[in-house]
């Protein structure tokens, strides 16, 4: 479909034509049914009138020629009546000429005949019939009277057809004549209804490339409103994407400046070193610097991907206990190196599933364990618990590290916020990412001190899916 306007005009016209033709055809059909008996009735009336008129044989014979003469004068006599409408008079003449008759006496001799009756005396069937005389088809009605006289009434077939079809032919012509103005009318009203779409498209066309404000739906027809709403929602997502990308670029530029400057210093120092041992020390530092820069980029990317406005439509059913076990296994070697005991509760709800984003949930667990290991002293314990409550799952990571002072437990969720005096390196993005992921899964996160000791207890609650099947569908 190249043009809605053309499509609508063409199809509406086809529809109108189809409907009117159907009406004409049905009219034609029902017209035949009602007009034919009327025409036949006229023939019967005429036959019986003639019979009544020519009762007496002697009278009939005597007056037959008079009848002939009078009938022959019908058309001229009619002209003497006042008629304004010439077309009507013409039609009347044509009709008068139509019904013809012949009267035969009991010996078969022609007594009377209308002037244009068929010349050949072909035997007509009794009652109604059809006969062809000199290639002209006639509808006939033959009456045999008590005096054994035969009265035959003739009605030309083409006239009957003309009467039956005339009205319909005119209707068809009128309909055909109305098509062009109807098409024009349709074209105008459809064009008017499409004006608002044209306005909306012009508005989009004239926009600056960075103008992602919503298009106004004020004068838009209701049928088009959902389309504009979708475009607006797309604009909204694009706007968030632009913001996210530009924030990522600004953050990356800012956060990578320091490690790159440090790397450059290490490289310069390495260049001035003489012994292989000194150079190796510098290269180790460069290596650590590269790792840190890598980590910063990773965290920034994760942050960007888990922002609340990201429409994470890759939601699936995630087996929570498997995610927890997998991340613990990945951190076990690091913990082991520092003699930190990593443990997981016994009665793990193995069937725990939540409707979410598996990579994001791994990232969440990863950051919590990374913090717990990084900020805990050697030879301590970290205990992870996963429990199922009535309508939520509870994940806890408890360590024996320094904990976070009560006053800072909200602030550590801010981007780039790090507790002053923290010895370990980091970007200050981990807990912000965790917070975003928890929000994405409509959960909650709290930080607490550990009863009877130092350490941090991180508690994440994630809602259990209400109806798993509905979500999967
Ligand atoms: N388990 C913990 N024990 C003590 N302090 C913590 C713990 N977890 C986080 N913190 C404090 O909160 C701050 C913010 O943590 P966050 O995870 O957001 O950033 P980071 O660990 O510094 O950097 P990143 O996680 O990006 O490597 C940390 O710098 C640290 O001071
Ligand atoms: Mg961290």
GROMACS .gro file of C-alpha atoms and ligand atoms in nm:
model
  505
    1UNK     CA    1   0.000   0.000   0.000
    2UNK     CA    2   0.174   0.313  -0.122
    3UNK     CA    3  -0.084   0.568  -0.019
    4UNK     CA    4  -0.353   0.539   0.247
    5UNK     CA    5  -0.555   0.800   0.059
    6UNK     CA    6  -0.547   0.614  -0.273
    7UNK     CA    7  -0.614   0.286  -0.099
    8UNK     CA    8  -0.917   0.422   0.087
    9UNK     CA    9  -1.067   0.609  -0.209
   10UNK     CA   10  -1.028   0.311  -0.445
   11UNK     CA   11  -1.164   0.059  -0.198
   12UNK     CA   12  -1.453   0.277  -0.083
   13UNK     CA   13  -1.555   0.334  -0.445
   14UNK     CA   14  -1.534  -0.038  -0.516
   15UNK     CA   15  -1.745  -0.098  -0.206
   16UNK     CA   16  -2.007   0.159  -0.307
   17UNK     CA   17  -2.020   0.020  -0.663
   18UNK     CA   18  -2.058  -0.332  -0.538
   19UNK     CA   19  -2.336  -0.239  -0.296
   20UNK     CA   20  -2.532  -0.034  -0.552
   21UNK     CA   21  -2.496  -0.299  -0.821
   22UNK     CA   22  -2.623  -0.555  -0.580
   23UNK     CA   23  -2.920  -0.328  -0.508
   24UNK     CA   24  -2.985  -0.282  -0.883
   25UNK     CA   25  -2.965  -0.654  -0.953
   26UNK     CA   26  -3.204  -0.737  -0.674
   27UNK     CA   27  -3.432  -0.460  -0.797
   28UNK     CA   28  -3.416  -0.611  -1.145
   29UNK     CA   29  -3.503  -0.953  -1.012
   30UNK     CA   30  -3.791  -0.836  -0.795
   31UNK     CA   31  -3.898  -0.591  -1.068
   32UNK     CA   32  -3.948  -0.878  -1.315
   33UNK     CA   33  -4.156  -1.058  -1.060
   34UNK     CA   34  -4.393  -0.767  -1.004
   35UNK     CA   35  -4.403  -0.605  -1.350
   36UNK     CA   36  -4.471  -0.920  -1.555
   37UNK     CA   37  -4.808  -1.007  -1.400
   38UNK     CA   38  -4.919  -0.644  -1.450
   39UNK     CA   39  -4.831  -0.655  -1.818
   40UNK     CA   40  -5.002  -0.991  -1.859
   41UNK     CA   41  -5.308  -0.863  -1.674
   42UNK     CA   42  -5.344  -0.580  -1.929
   43UNK     CA   43  -5.353  -0.837  -2.207
   44UNK     CA   44  -5.623  -1.037  -2.029
   45UNK     CA   45  -5.834  -0.724  -1.966
   46UNK     CA   46  -5.805  -0.626  -2.327
   47UNK     CA   47  -5.908  -0.972  -2.451
   48UNK     CA   48  -6.217  -0.985  -2.232
   49UNK     CA   49  -6.310  -0.622  -2.314
   50UNK     CA   50  -6.300  -0.702  -2.683
   51UNK     CA   51  -6.508  -1.013  -2.626
   52UNK     CA   52  -6.771  -0.808  -2.439
   53UNK     CA   53  -6.773  -0.548  -2.712
   54UNK     CA   54  -6.814  -0.798  -2.994
   55UNK     CA   55  -7.089  -1.009  -2.827
   56UNK     CA   56  -7.317  -1.039  -3.123
   57UNK     CA   57  -7.183  -1.213  -3.432
   58UNK     CA   58  -7.379  -0.991  -3.670
   59UNK     CA   59  -7.282  -0.680  -3.475
   60UNK     CA   60  -6.924  -0.791  -3.460
   61UNK     CA   61  -6.903  -0.853  -3.832
   62UNK     CA   62  -7.076  -0.527  -3.906
   63UNK     CA   63  -6.864  -0.320  -3.675
   64UNK     CA   64  -6.529  -0.495  -3.708
   65UNK     CA   65  -6.405  -0.255  -3.968
   66UNK     CA   66  -6.520   0.034  -3.749
   67UNK     CA   67  -6.313  -0.111  -3.467
   68UNK     CA   68  -6.015  -0.134  -3.696
   69UNK     CA   69  -6.054   0.224  -3.804
   70UNK     CA   70  -6.097   0.354  -3.449
   71UNK     CA   71  -5.798   0.167  -3.320
   72UNK     CA   72  -5.593   0.298  -3.611
   73UNK     CA   73  -5.689   0.647  -3.496
   74UNK     CA   74  -5.577   0.595  -3.135
   75UNK     CA   75  -5.243   0.763  -3.176
   76UNK     CA   76  -5.371   1.064  -3.364
   77UNK     CA   77  -5.666   1.104  -3.128
   78UNK     CA   78  -5.436   1.113  -2.830
   79UNK     CA   79  -5.244   1.405  -2.969
   80UNK     CA   80  -5.552   1.624  -2.936
   81UNK     CA   81  -5.532   1.598  -2.552
   82UNK     CA   82  -5.324   1.868  -2.388
   83UNK     CA   83  -4.985   1.741  -2.275
   84UNK     CA   84  -4.704   1.969  -2.168
   85UNK     CA   85  -4.439   1.707  -2.164
   86UNK     CA   86  -4.329   1.599  -2.513
   87UNK     CA   87  -4.114   1.316  -2.374
   88UNK     CA   88  -4.419   1.184  -2.195
   89UNK     CA   89  -4.624   1.198  -2.518
   90UNK     CA   90  -4.353   1.011  -2.710
   91UNK     CA   91  -4.348   0.742  -2.448
   92UNK     CA   92  -4.728   0.723  -2.459
   93UNK     CA   93  -4.722   0.672  -2.838
   94UNK     CA   94  -4.468   0.403  -2.810
   95UNK     CA   95  -4.677   0.227  -2.548
   96UNK     CA   96  -5.001   0.258  -2.749
   97UNK     CA   97  -4.833   0.092  -3.040
   98UNK     CA   98  -4.737  -0.196  -2.829
   99UNK     CA   99  -5.040  -0.395  -2.733
  100UNK     CA  100  -5.193  -0.539  -3.051
  101UNK     CA  101  -5.486  -0.766  -3.108
  102UNK     CA  102  -5.665  -0.983  -3.364
  103UNK     CA  103  -6.016  -1.121  -3.352
  104UNK     CA  104  -6.116  -1.429  -3.560
  105UNK     CA  105  -6.469  -1.562  -3.606
  106UNK     CA  106  -6.562  -1.928  -3.559
  107UNK     CA  107  -6.459  -1.998  -3.921
  108UNK     CA  108  -6.116  -1.857  -3.859
  109UNK     CA  109  -6.176  -1.541  -4.061
  110UNK     CA  110  -6.015  -1.226  -3.932
  111UNK     CA  111  -6.282  -0.995  -3.795
  112UNK     CA  112  -6.077  -0.716  -3.648
  113UNK     CA  113  -5.711  -0.630  -3.600
  114UNK     CA  114  -5.511  -0.346  -3.453
  115UNK     CA  115  -5.299  -0.163  -3.717
  116UNK     CA  116  -4.960  -0.298  -3.609
  117UNK     CA  117  -5.061  -0.651  -3.519
  118UNK     CA  118  -4.837  -0.919  -3.679
  119UNK     CA  119  -4.948  -0.986  -4.034
  120UNK     CA  120  -4.900  -1.362  -4.027
  121UNK     CA  121  -5.179  -1.557  -3.862
  122UNK     CA  122  -4.972  -1.806  -3.676
  123UNK     CA  123  -5.161  -2.022  -3.427
  124UNK     CA  124  -5.095  -1.899  -3.075
  125UNK     CA  125  -5.122  -2.125  -2.772
  126UNK     CA  126  -5.429  -2.103  -2.553
  127UNK     CA  127  -5.387  -1.861  -2.266
  128UNK     CA  128  -5.039  -1.713  -2.232
  129UNK     CA  129  -4.759  -1.806  -2.468
  130UNK     CA  130  -4.468  -1.683  -2.670
  131UNK     CA  131  -4.442  -1.683  -3.045
  132UNK     CA  132  -4.198  -1.552  -3.302
  133UNK     CA  133  -4.342  -1.395  -3.615
  134UNK     CA  134  -4.108  -1.252  -3.879
  135UNK     CA  135  -3.818  -1.270  -3.637
  136UNK     CA  136  -4.002  -1.067  -3.380
  137UNK     CA  137  -4.082  -1.224  -3.049
  138UNK     CA  138  -4.429  -1.166  -2.902
  139UNK     CA  139  -4.591  -1.246  -2.574
  140UNK     CA  140  -4.943  -1.367  -2.660
  141UNK     CA  141  -5.272  -1.426  -2.483
  142UNK     CA  142  -5.541  -1.620  -2.666
  143UNK     CA  143  -5.901  -1.634  -2.554
  144UNK     CA  144  -6.164  -1.855  -2.723
  145UNK     CA  145  -6.501  -1.706  -2.648
  146UNK     CA  146  -6.835  -1.884  -2.602
  147UNK     CA  147  -6.922  -1.800  -2.961
  148UNK     CA  148  -6.606  -1.982  -3.069
  149UNK     CA  149  -6.438  -1.657  -3.155
  150UNK     CA  150  -6.064  -1.634  -3.105
  151UNK     CA  151  -5.920  -1.319  -2.958
  152UNK     CA  152  -5.539  -1.297  -2.962
  153UNK     CA  153  -5.355  -1.019  -2.781
  154UNK     CA  154  -4.993  -0.951  -2.878
  155UNK     CA  155  -4.730  -0.772  -2.677
  156UNK     CA  156  -4.381  -0.732  -2.828
  157UNK     CA  157  -4.119  -0.901  -2.619
  158UNK     CA  158  -3.866  -0.620  -2.659
  159UNK     CA  159  -4.115  -0.370  -2.516
  160UNK     CA  160  -4.167  -0.583  -2.210
  161UNK     CA  161  -3.792  -0.602  -2.164
  162UNK     CA  162  -3.772  -0.227  -2.215
  163UNK     CA  163  -4.032  -0.163  -1.943
  164UNK     CA  164  -3.868  -0.406  -1.704
  165UNK     CA  165  -3.515  -0.284  -1.753
  166UNK     CA  166  -3.562   0.081  -1.833
  167UNK     CA  167  -3.577   0.197  -1.473
  168UNK     CA  168  -3.271  -0.005  -1.376
  169UNK     CA  169  -3.067   0.108  -1.676
  170UNK     CA  170  -3.134   0.467  -1.577
  171UNK     CA  171  -3.033   0.390  -1.218
  172UNK     CA  172  -2.704   0.240  -1.342
  173UNK     CA  173  -2.632   0.548  -1.553
  174UNK     CA  174  -2.705   0.778  -1.258
  175UNK     CA  175  -2.474   0.572  -1.035
  176UNK     CA  176  -2.197   0.578  -1.296
  177UNK     CA  177  -2.235   0.954  -1.321
  178UNK     CA  178  -2.208   0.995  -0.943
  179UNK     CA  179  -1.879   0.803  -0.920
  180UNK     CA  180  -1.642   1.088  -1.018
  181UNK     CA  181  -1.795   1.342  -0.772
  182UNK     CA  182  -1.811   1.072  -0.504
  183UNK     CA  183  -1.442   0.990  -0.563
  184UNK     CA  184  -1.354   1.359  -0.538
  185UNK     CA  185  -1.558   1.394  -0.221
  186UNK     CA  186  -1.388   1.090  -0.065
  187UNK     CA  187  -1.048   1.221  -0.172
  188UNK     CA  188  -1.116   1.554   0.000
  189UNK     CA  189  -1.245   1.413   0.329
  190UNK     CA  190  -0.969   1.151   0.350
  191UNK     CA  191  -0.708   1.418   0.277
  192UNK     CA  192  -0.857   1.632   0.554
  193UNK     CA  193  -0.840   1.344   0.801
  194UNK     CA  194  -0.474   1.288   0.712
  195UNK     CA  195  -0.373   1.649   0.764
  196UNK     CA  196  -0.274   1.592   1.127
  197UNK     CA  197  -0.044   1.303   1.026
  198UNK     CA  198   0.122   1.530   0.773
  199UNK     CA  199   0.170   1.792   1.043
  200UNK     CA  200   0.328   1.540   1.278
  201UNK     CA  201   0.564   1.414   1.007
  202UNK     CA  202   0.661   1.772   0.912
  203UNK     CA  203   0.730   1.844   1.279
  204UNK     CA  204   0.962   1.542   1.302
  205UNK     CA  205   1.131   1.634   0.972
  206UNK     CA  206   1.206   1.988   1.083
  207UNK     CA  207   1.350   1.887   1.418
  208UNK     CA  208   1.712   1.933   1.516
  209UNK     CA  209   1.893   1.597   1.529
  210UNK     CA  210   1.925   1.613   1.908
  211UNK     CA  211   1.567   1.720   1.978
  212UNK     CA  212   1.407   1.415   2.133
  213UNK     CA  213   1.114   1.591   2.298
  214UNK     CA  214   0.783   1.407   2.263
  215UNK     CA  215   0.561   1.487   1.964
  216UNK     CA  216   0.234   1.651   2.066
  217UNK     CA  217  -0.067   1.420   2.030
  218UNK     CA  218  -0.322   1.703   2.061
  219UNK     CA  219  -0.477   1.699   1.713
  220UNK     CA  220  -0.381   1.347   1.624
  221UNK     CA  221  -0.668   1.105   1.545
  222UNK     CA  222  -0.717   0.828   1.800
  223UNK     CA  223  -0.619   0.564   1.544
  224UNK     CA  224  -0.276   0.723   1.499
  225UNK     CA  225  -0.223   0.810   1.866
  226UNK     CA  226  -0.075   0.467   1.958
  227UNK     CA  227   0.183   0.507   1.678
  228UNK     CA  228   0.283   0.854   1.800
  229UNK     CA  229   0.290   0.722   2.158
  230UNK     CA  230   0.531   0.448   2.047
  231UNK     CA  231   0.750   0.701   1.865
  232UNK     CA  232   0.750   0.917   2.179
  233UNK     CA  233   0.845   0.619   2.390
  234UNK     CA  234   1.127   0.546   2.143
  235UNK     CA  235   1.240   0.910   2.172
  236UNK     CA  236   1.234   0.872   2.547
  237UNK     CA  237   1.451   0.560   2.534
  238UNK     CA  238   1.690   0.724   2.287
  239UNK     CA  239   1.712   1.027   2.516
  240UNK     CA  240   1.802   0.807   2.813
  241UNK     CA  241   2.053   0.624   2.596
  242UNK     CA  242   2.219   0.950   2.490
  243UNK     CA  243   2.235   1.062   2.852
  244UNK     CA  244   2.381   0.729   2.960
  245UNK     CA  245   2.639   0.726   2.682
  246UNK     CA  246   2.747   1.081   2.750
  247UNK     CA  247   2.765   1.015   3.124
  248UNK     CA  248   2.968   0.701   3.058
  249UNK     CA  249   3.209   0.893   2.833
  250UNK     CA  250   3.248   1.172   3.090
  251UNK     CA  251   3.295   0.927   3.379
  252UNK     CA  252   3.542   0.715   3.184
  253UNK     CA  253   3.744   1.020   3.082
  254UNK     CA  254   3.749   1.141   3.439
  255UNK     CA  255   3.820   0.809   3.608
  256UNK     CA  256   4.087   0.692   3.368
  257UNK     CA  257   4.289   1.012   3.386
  258UNK     CA  258   4.449   0.925   3.722
  259UNK     CA  259   4.547   0.562   3.647
  260UNK     CA  260   4.683   0.664   3.305
  261UNK     CA  261   4.890   0.943   3.460
  262UNK     CA  262   5.020   0.691   3.717
  263UNK     CA  263   5.102   0.446   3.435
  264UNK     CA  264   5.294   0.714   3.247
  265UNK     CA  265   5.496   0.793   3.559
  266UNK     CA  266   5.577   0.423   3.606
  267UNK     CA  267   5.683   0.395   3.241
  268UNK     CA  268   5.910   0.700   3.274
  269UNK     CA  269   6.062   0.559   3.594
  270UNK     CA  270   6.113   0.221   3.421
  271UNK     CA  271   6.296   0.392   3.135
  272UNK     CA  272   6.551   0.538   3.377
  273UNK     CA  273   6.608   0.210   3.562
  274UNK     CA  274   6.926   0.017   3.503
  275UNK     CA  275   6.890  -0.327   3.656
  276UNK     CA  276   6.648  -0.591   3.542
  277UNK     CA  277   6.512  -0.623   3.895
  278UNK     CA  278   6.428  -0.251   3.913
  279UNK     CA  279   6.266  -0.265   3.572
  280UNK     CA  280   6.059  -0.570   3.677
  281UNK     CA  281   5.932  -0.384   3.986
  282UNK     CA  282   5.819  -0.098   3.763
  283UNK     CA  283   5.656  -0.336   3.515
  284UNK     CA  284   5.466  -0.502   3.804
  285UNK     CA  285   5.332  -0.163   3.901
  286UNK     CA  286   5.238  -0.092   3.541
  287UNK     CA  287   5.061  -0.429   3.532
  288UNK     CA  288   4.863  -0.344   3.846
  289UNK     CA  289   4.778  -0.003   3.699
  290UNK     CA  290   4.646  -0.166   3.382
  291UNK     CA  291   4.437  -0.406   3.594
  292UNK     CA  292   4.293  -0.115   3.786
  293UNK     CA  293   4.211   0.078   3.468
  294UNK     CA  294   4.049  -0.239   3.334
  295UNK     CA  295   3.845  -0.278   3.649
  296UNK     CA  296   3.733   0.085   3.628
  297UNK     CA  297   3.617   0.038   3.269
  298UNK     CA  298   3.438  -0.284   3.364
  299UNK     CA  299   3.257  -0.118   3.652
  300UNK     CA  300   3.163   0.184   3.440
  301UNK     CA  301   3.026  -0.040   3.169
  302UNK     CA  302   2.829  -0.243   3.420
  303UNK     CA  303   2.695   0.076   3.572
  304UNK     CA  304   2.588   0.196   3.233
  305UNK     CA  305   2.417  -0.132   3.148
  306UNK     CA  306   2.225  -0.161   3.474
  307UNK     CA  307   2.087   0.191   3.486
  308UNK     CA  308   1.720   0.198   3.585
  309UNK     CA  309   1.601   0.329   3.250
  310UNK     CA  310   1.764   0.044   3.061
  311UNK     CA  311   1.484  -0.176   2.940
  312UNK     CA  312   1.628  -0.513   3.024
  313UNK     CA  313   1.395  -0.718   2.815
  314UNK     CA  314   1.619  -1.022   2.844
  315UNK     CA  315   1.438  -1.117   3.166
  316UNK     CA  316   1.438  -1.488   3.231
  317UNK     CA  317   1.388  -1.720   3.524
  318UNK     CA  318   1.720  -1.718   3.705
  319UNK     CA  319   1.811  -1.999   3.946
  320UNK     CA  320   1.928  -1.788   4.239
  321UNK     CA  321   2.104  -2.060   4.442
  322UNK     CA  322   2.310  -2.159   4.137
  323UNK     CA  323   2.418  -1.800   4.081
  324UNK     CA  324   2.523  -1.768   4.448
  325UNK     CA  325   2.714  -2.098   4.440
  326UNK     CA  326   2.887  -2.012   4.114
  327UNK     CA  327   3.008  -1.669   4.230
  328UNK     CA  328   3.129  -1.812   4.564
  329UNK     CA  329   3.326  -2.077   4.370
  330UNK     CA  330   3.486  -1.805   4.156
  331UNK     CA  331   3.597  -1.609   4.464
  332UNK     CA  332   3.712  -1.911   4.663
  333UNK     CA  333   4.076  -1.903   4.534
  334UNK     CA  334   4.118  -1.533   4.627
  335UNK     CA  335   3.968  -1.595   4.970
  336UNK     CA  336   4.187  -1.900   5.017
  337UNK     CA  337   4.503  -1.703   4.942
  338UNK     CA  338   4.417  -1.473   5.231
  339UNK     CA  339   4.302  -1.752   5.455
  340UNK     CA  340   3.945  -1.627   5.457
  341UNK     CA  341   3.681  -1.894   5.517
  342UNK     CA  342   3.391  -1.862   5.273
  343UNK     CA  343   3.077  -2.051   5.376
  344UNK     CA  344   2.722  -2.094   5.255
  345UNK     CA  345   2.417  -2.193   5.463
  346UNK     CA  346   2.311  -2.558   5.464
  347UNK     CA  347   1.944  -2.555   5.382
  348UNK     CA  348   1.976  -2.367   5.058
  349UNK     CA  349   1.642  -2.326   4.875
  350UNK     CA  350   1.765  -2.513   4.567
  351UNK     CA  351   1.450  -2.438   4.367
  352UNK     CA  352   1.481  -2.062   4.430
  353UNK     CA  353   1.418  -1.880   4.103
  354UNK     CA  354   1.354  -1.518   4.038
  355UNK     CA  355   1.240  -1.344   3.727
  356UNK     CA  356   1.536  -1.134   3.632
  357UNK     CA  357   1.856  -1.076   3.447
  358UNK     CA  358   2.114  -1.347   3.515
  359UNK     CA  359   2.429  -1.147   3.430
  360UNK     CA  360   2.310  -0.857   3.646
  361UNK     CA  361   2.243  -1.090   3.938
  362UNK     CA  362   2.591  -1.242   3.901
  363UNK     CA  363   2.735  -0.887   3.902
  364UNK     CA  364   2.542  -0.810   4.221
  365UNK     CA  365   2.674  -1.115   4.402
  366UNK     CA  366   3.019  -1.057   4.259
  367UNK     CA  367   3.043  -0.703   4.397
  368UNK     CA  368   2.918  -0.801   4.742
  369UNK     CA  369   3.167  -1.087   4.772
  370UNK     CA  370   3.445  -0.877   4.624
  371UNK     CA  371   3.386  -0.610   4.888
  372UNK     CA  372   3.360  -0.862   5.170
  373UNK     CA  373   3.690  -1.028   5.074
  374UNK     CA  374   3.872  -0.705   4.984
  375UNK     CA  375   3.784  -0.512   5.298
  376UNK     CA  376   3.813  -0.804   5.546
  377UNK     CA  377   4.139  -0.878   5.722
  378UNK     CA  378   4.313  -1.210   5.658
  379UNK     CA  379   4.203  -1.519   5.852
  380UNK     CA  380   3.845  -1.409   5.896
  381UNK     CA  381   3.514  -1.561   5.792
  382UNK     CA  382   3.257  -1.463   5.537
  383UNK     CA  383   2.917  -1.627   5.558
  384UNK     CA  384   2.663  -1.619   5.278
  385UNK     CA  385   2.299  -1.709   5.344
  386UNK     CA  386   2.020  -1.759   5.095
  387UNK     CA  387   1.675  -1.807   5.248
  388UNK     CA  388   1.324  -1.829   5.111
  389UNK     CA  389   1.061  -1.622   5.286
  390UNK     CA  390   0.688  -1.615   5.213
  391UNK     CA  391   0.702  -1.393   4.905
  392UNK     CA  392   1.070  -1.306   4.877
  393UNK     CA  393   1.421  -1.446   4.884
  394UNK     CA  394   1.675  -1.308   5.131
  395UNK     CA  395   2.044  -1.301   5.047
  396UNK     CA  396   2.290  -1.205   5.320
  397UNK     CA  397   2.667  -1.156   5.302
  398UNK     CA  398   2.821  -1.117   5.645
  399UNK     CA  399   3.192  -1.046   5.696
  400UNK     CA  400   3.421  -0.974   5.987
  401UNK     CA  401   3.584  -0.665   5.837
  402UNK     CA  402   3.579  -0.306   5.963
  403UNK     CA  403   3.214  -0.252   5.863
  404UNK     CA  404   3.078   0.082   5.750
  405UNK     CA  405   2.991   0.354   6.003
  406UNK     CA  406   2.616   0.403   6.045
  407UNK     CA  407   2.632   0.761   5.911
  408UNK     CA  408   2.788   0.649   5.581
  409UNK     CA  409   2.564   0.350   5.507
  410UNK     CA  410   2.350   0.550   5.268
  411UNK     CA  411   2.637   0.742   5.111
  412UNK     CA  412   2.832   0.433   5.003
  413UNK     CA  413   2.557   0.369   4.747
  414UNK     CA  414   2.646   0.692   4.568
  415UNK     CA  415   2.855   0.681   4.253
  416UNK     CA  416   3.234   0.701   4.318
  417UNK     CA  417   3.183   0.730   4.693
  418UNK     CA  418   3.456   0.557   4.895
  419UNK     CA  419   3.496   0.564   5.272
  420UNK     CA  420   3.790   0.787   5.358
  421UNK     CA  421   4.088   0.593   5.482
  422UNK     CA  422   4.002   0.277   5.286
  423UNK     CA  423   4.335   0.114   5.209
  424UNK     CA  424   4.224  -0.105   4.922
  425UNK     CA  425   4.193   0.030   4.572
  426UNK     CA  426   3.851   0.057   4.406
  427UNK     CA  427   3.634   0.284   4.200
  428UNK     CA  428   3.353   0.347   4.445
  429UNK     CA  429   3.101   0.216   4.191
  430UNK     CA  430   3.042  -0.140   4.319
  431UNK     CA  431   2.762  -0.066   4.570
  432UNK     CA  432   2.602   0.181   4.333
  433UNK     CA  433   2.583  -0.095   4.073
  434UNK     CA  434   2.444  -0.336   4.334
  435UNK     CA  435   2.181  -0.079   4.431
  436UNK     CA  436   2.078  -0.035   4.067
  437UNK     CA  437   2.048  -0.410   4.012
  438UNK     CA  438   1.839  -0.453   4.327
  439UNK     CA  439   1.608  -0.172   4.210
  440UNK     CA  440   1.588  -0.331   3.867
  441UNK     CA  441   1.455  -0.649   4.029
  442UNK     CA  442   1.222  -0.451   4.260
  443UNK     CA  443   1.410  -0.563   4.569
  444UNK     CA  444   1.559  -0.387   4.874
  445UNK     CA  445   1.911  -0.362   5.017
  446UNK     CA  446   2.022  -0.273   5.369
  447UNK     CA  447   2.363  -0.247   5.536
  448UNK     CA  448   2.395  -0.336   5.904
  449UNK     CA  449   2.653  -0.395   6.163
  450UNK     CA  450   2.703  -0.753   6.278
  451UNK     CA  451   2.562  -0.838   6.620
  452UNK     CA  452   2.835  -0.866   6.879
  453UNK     CA  453   3.132  -0.776   6.664
  454UNK     CA  454   3.277  -0.577   6.379
  455UNK     CA  455   3.187  -0.651   6.024
  456UNK     CA  456   2.922  -0.570   5.769
  457UNK     CA  457   2.595  -0.748   5.706
  458UNK     CA  458   2.457  -0.680   5.361
  459UNK     CA  459   2.097  -0.795   5.320
  460UNK     CA  460   1.930  -0.809   4.980
  461UNK     CA  461   1.564  -0.909   4.944
  462UNK     CA  462   1.430  -1.004   4.602
  463UNK     CA  463   1.060  -1.068   4.532
  464UNK     CA  464   0.960  -1.421   4.434
  465UNK     CA  465   0.773  -1.439   4.105
  466UNK     CA  466   0.397  -1.448   4.180
  467UNK     CA  467   0.300  -1.661   3.889
  468UNK     CA  468   0.595  -1.805   3.705
  469UNK     CA  469   0.389  -1.929   3.411
  470UNK     CA  470   0.242  -1.587   3.345
  471UNK     CA  471   0.588  -1.441   3.329
  472UNK     CA  472   0.723  -1.709   3.099
  473UNK     CA  473   0.429  -1.668   2.860
  474LIG     N1  474   3.224  -0.521   5.315
  474LIG     C1  475   3.272  -0.399   5.339
  474LIG     N2  476   3.337  -0.373   5.454
  474LIG     C2  477   3.383  -0.249   5.474
  474LIG     N3  478   3.369  -0.143   5.394
  474LIG     C3  479   3.306  -0.164   5.280
  474LIG     C4  480   3.254  -0.291   5.246
  474LIG     N4  481   3.194  -0.282   5.128
  474LIG     C5  482   3.209  -0.155   5.087
  474LIG     N5  483   3.277  -0.085   5.177
  474LIG     C6  484   3.309   0.060   5.169
  474LIG     O1  485   3.219   0.120   5.080
  474LIG     C7  486   3.290   0.185   4.973
  474LIG     C8  487   3.211   0.173   4.846
  474LIG     O2  488   3.214   0.040   4.805
  474LIG     P1  489   3.196   0.008   4.653
  474LIG     O3  490   3.187  -0.137   4.636
  474LIG     O4  491   3.084   0.090   4.606
  474LIG     O5  492   3.326   0.067   4.586
  474LIG     P2  493   3.472   0.009   4.583
  474LIG     O6  494   3.471  -0.125   4.643
  474LIG     O7  495   3.556   0.110   4.643
  474LIG     O8  496   3.504   0.001   4.431
  474LIG     P3  497   3.463  -0.113   4.332
  474LIG     O9  498   3.360  -0.196   4.397
  474LIG    O10  499   3.415  -0.046   4.212
  474LIG    O11  500   3.585  -0.188   4.305
  474LIG     C9  501   3.421   0.117   4.965
  474LIG    O12  502   3.520   0.204   4.917
  474LIG    C10  503   3.447   0.081   5.109
  474LIG    O13  504   3.505   0.188   5.175
  475LIG    MG1  505   3.337  -0.271   4.573
   0.00000   0.00000   0.00000
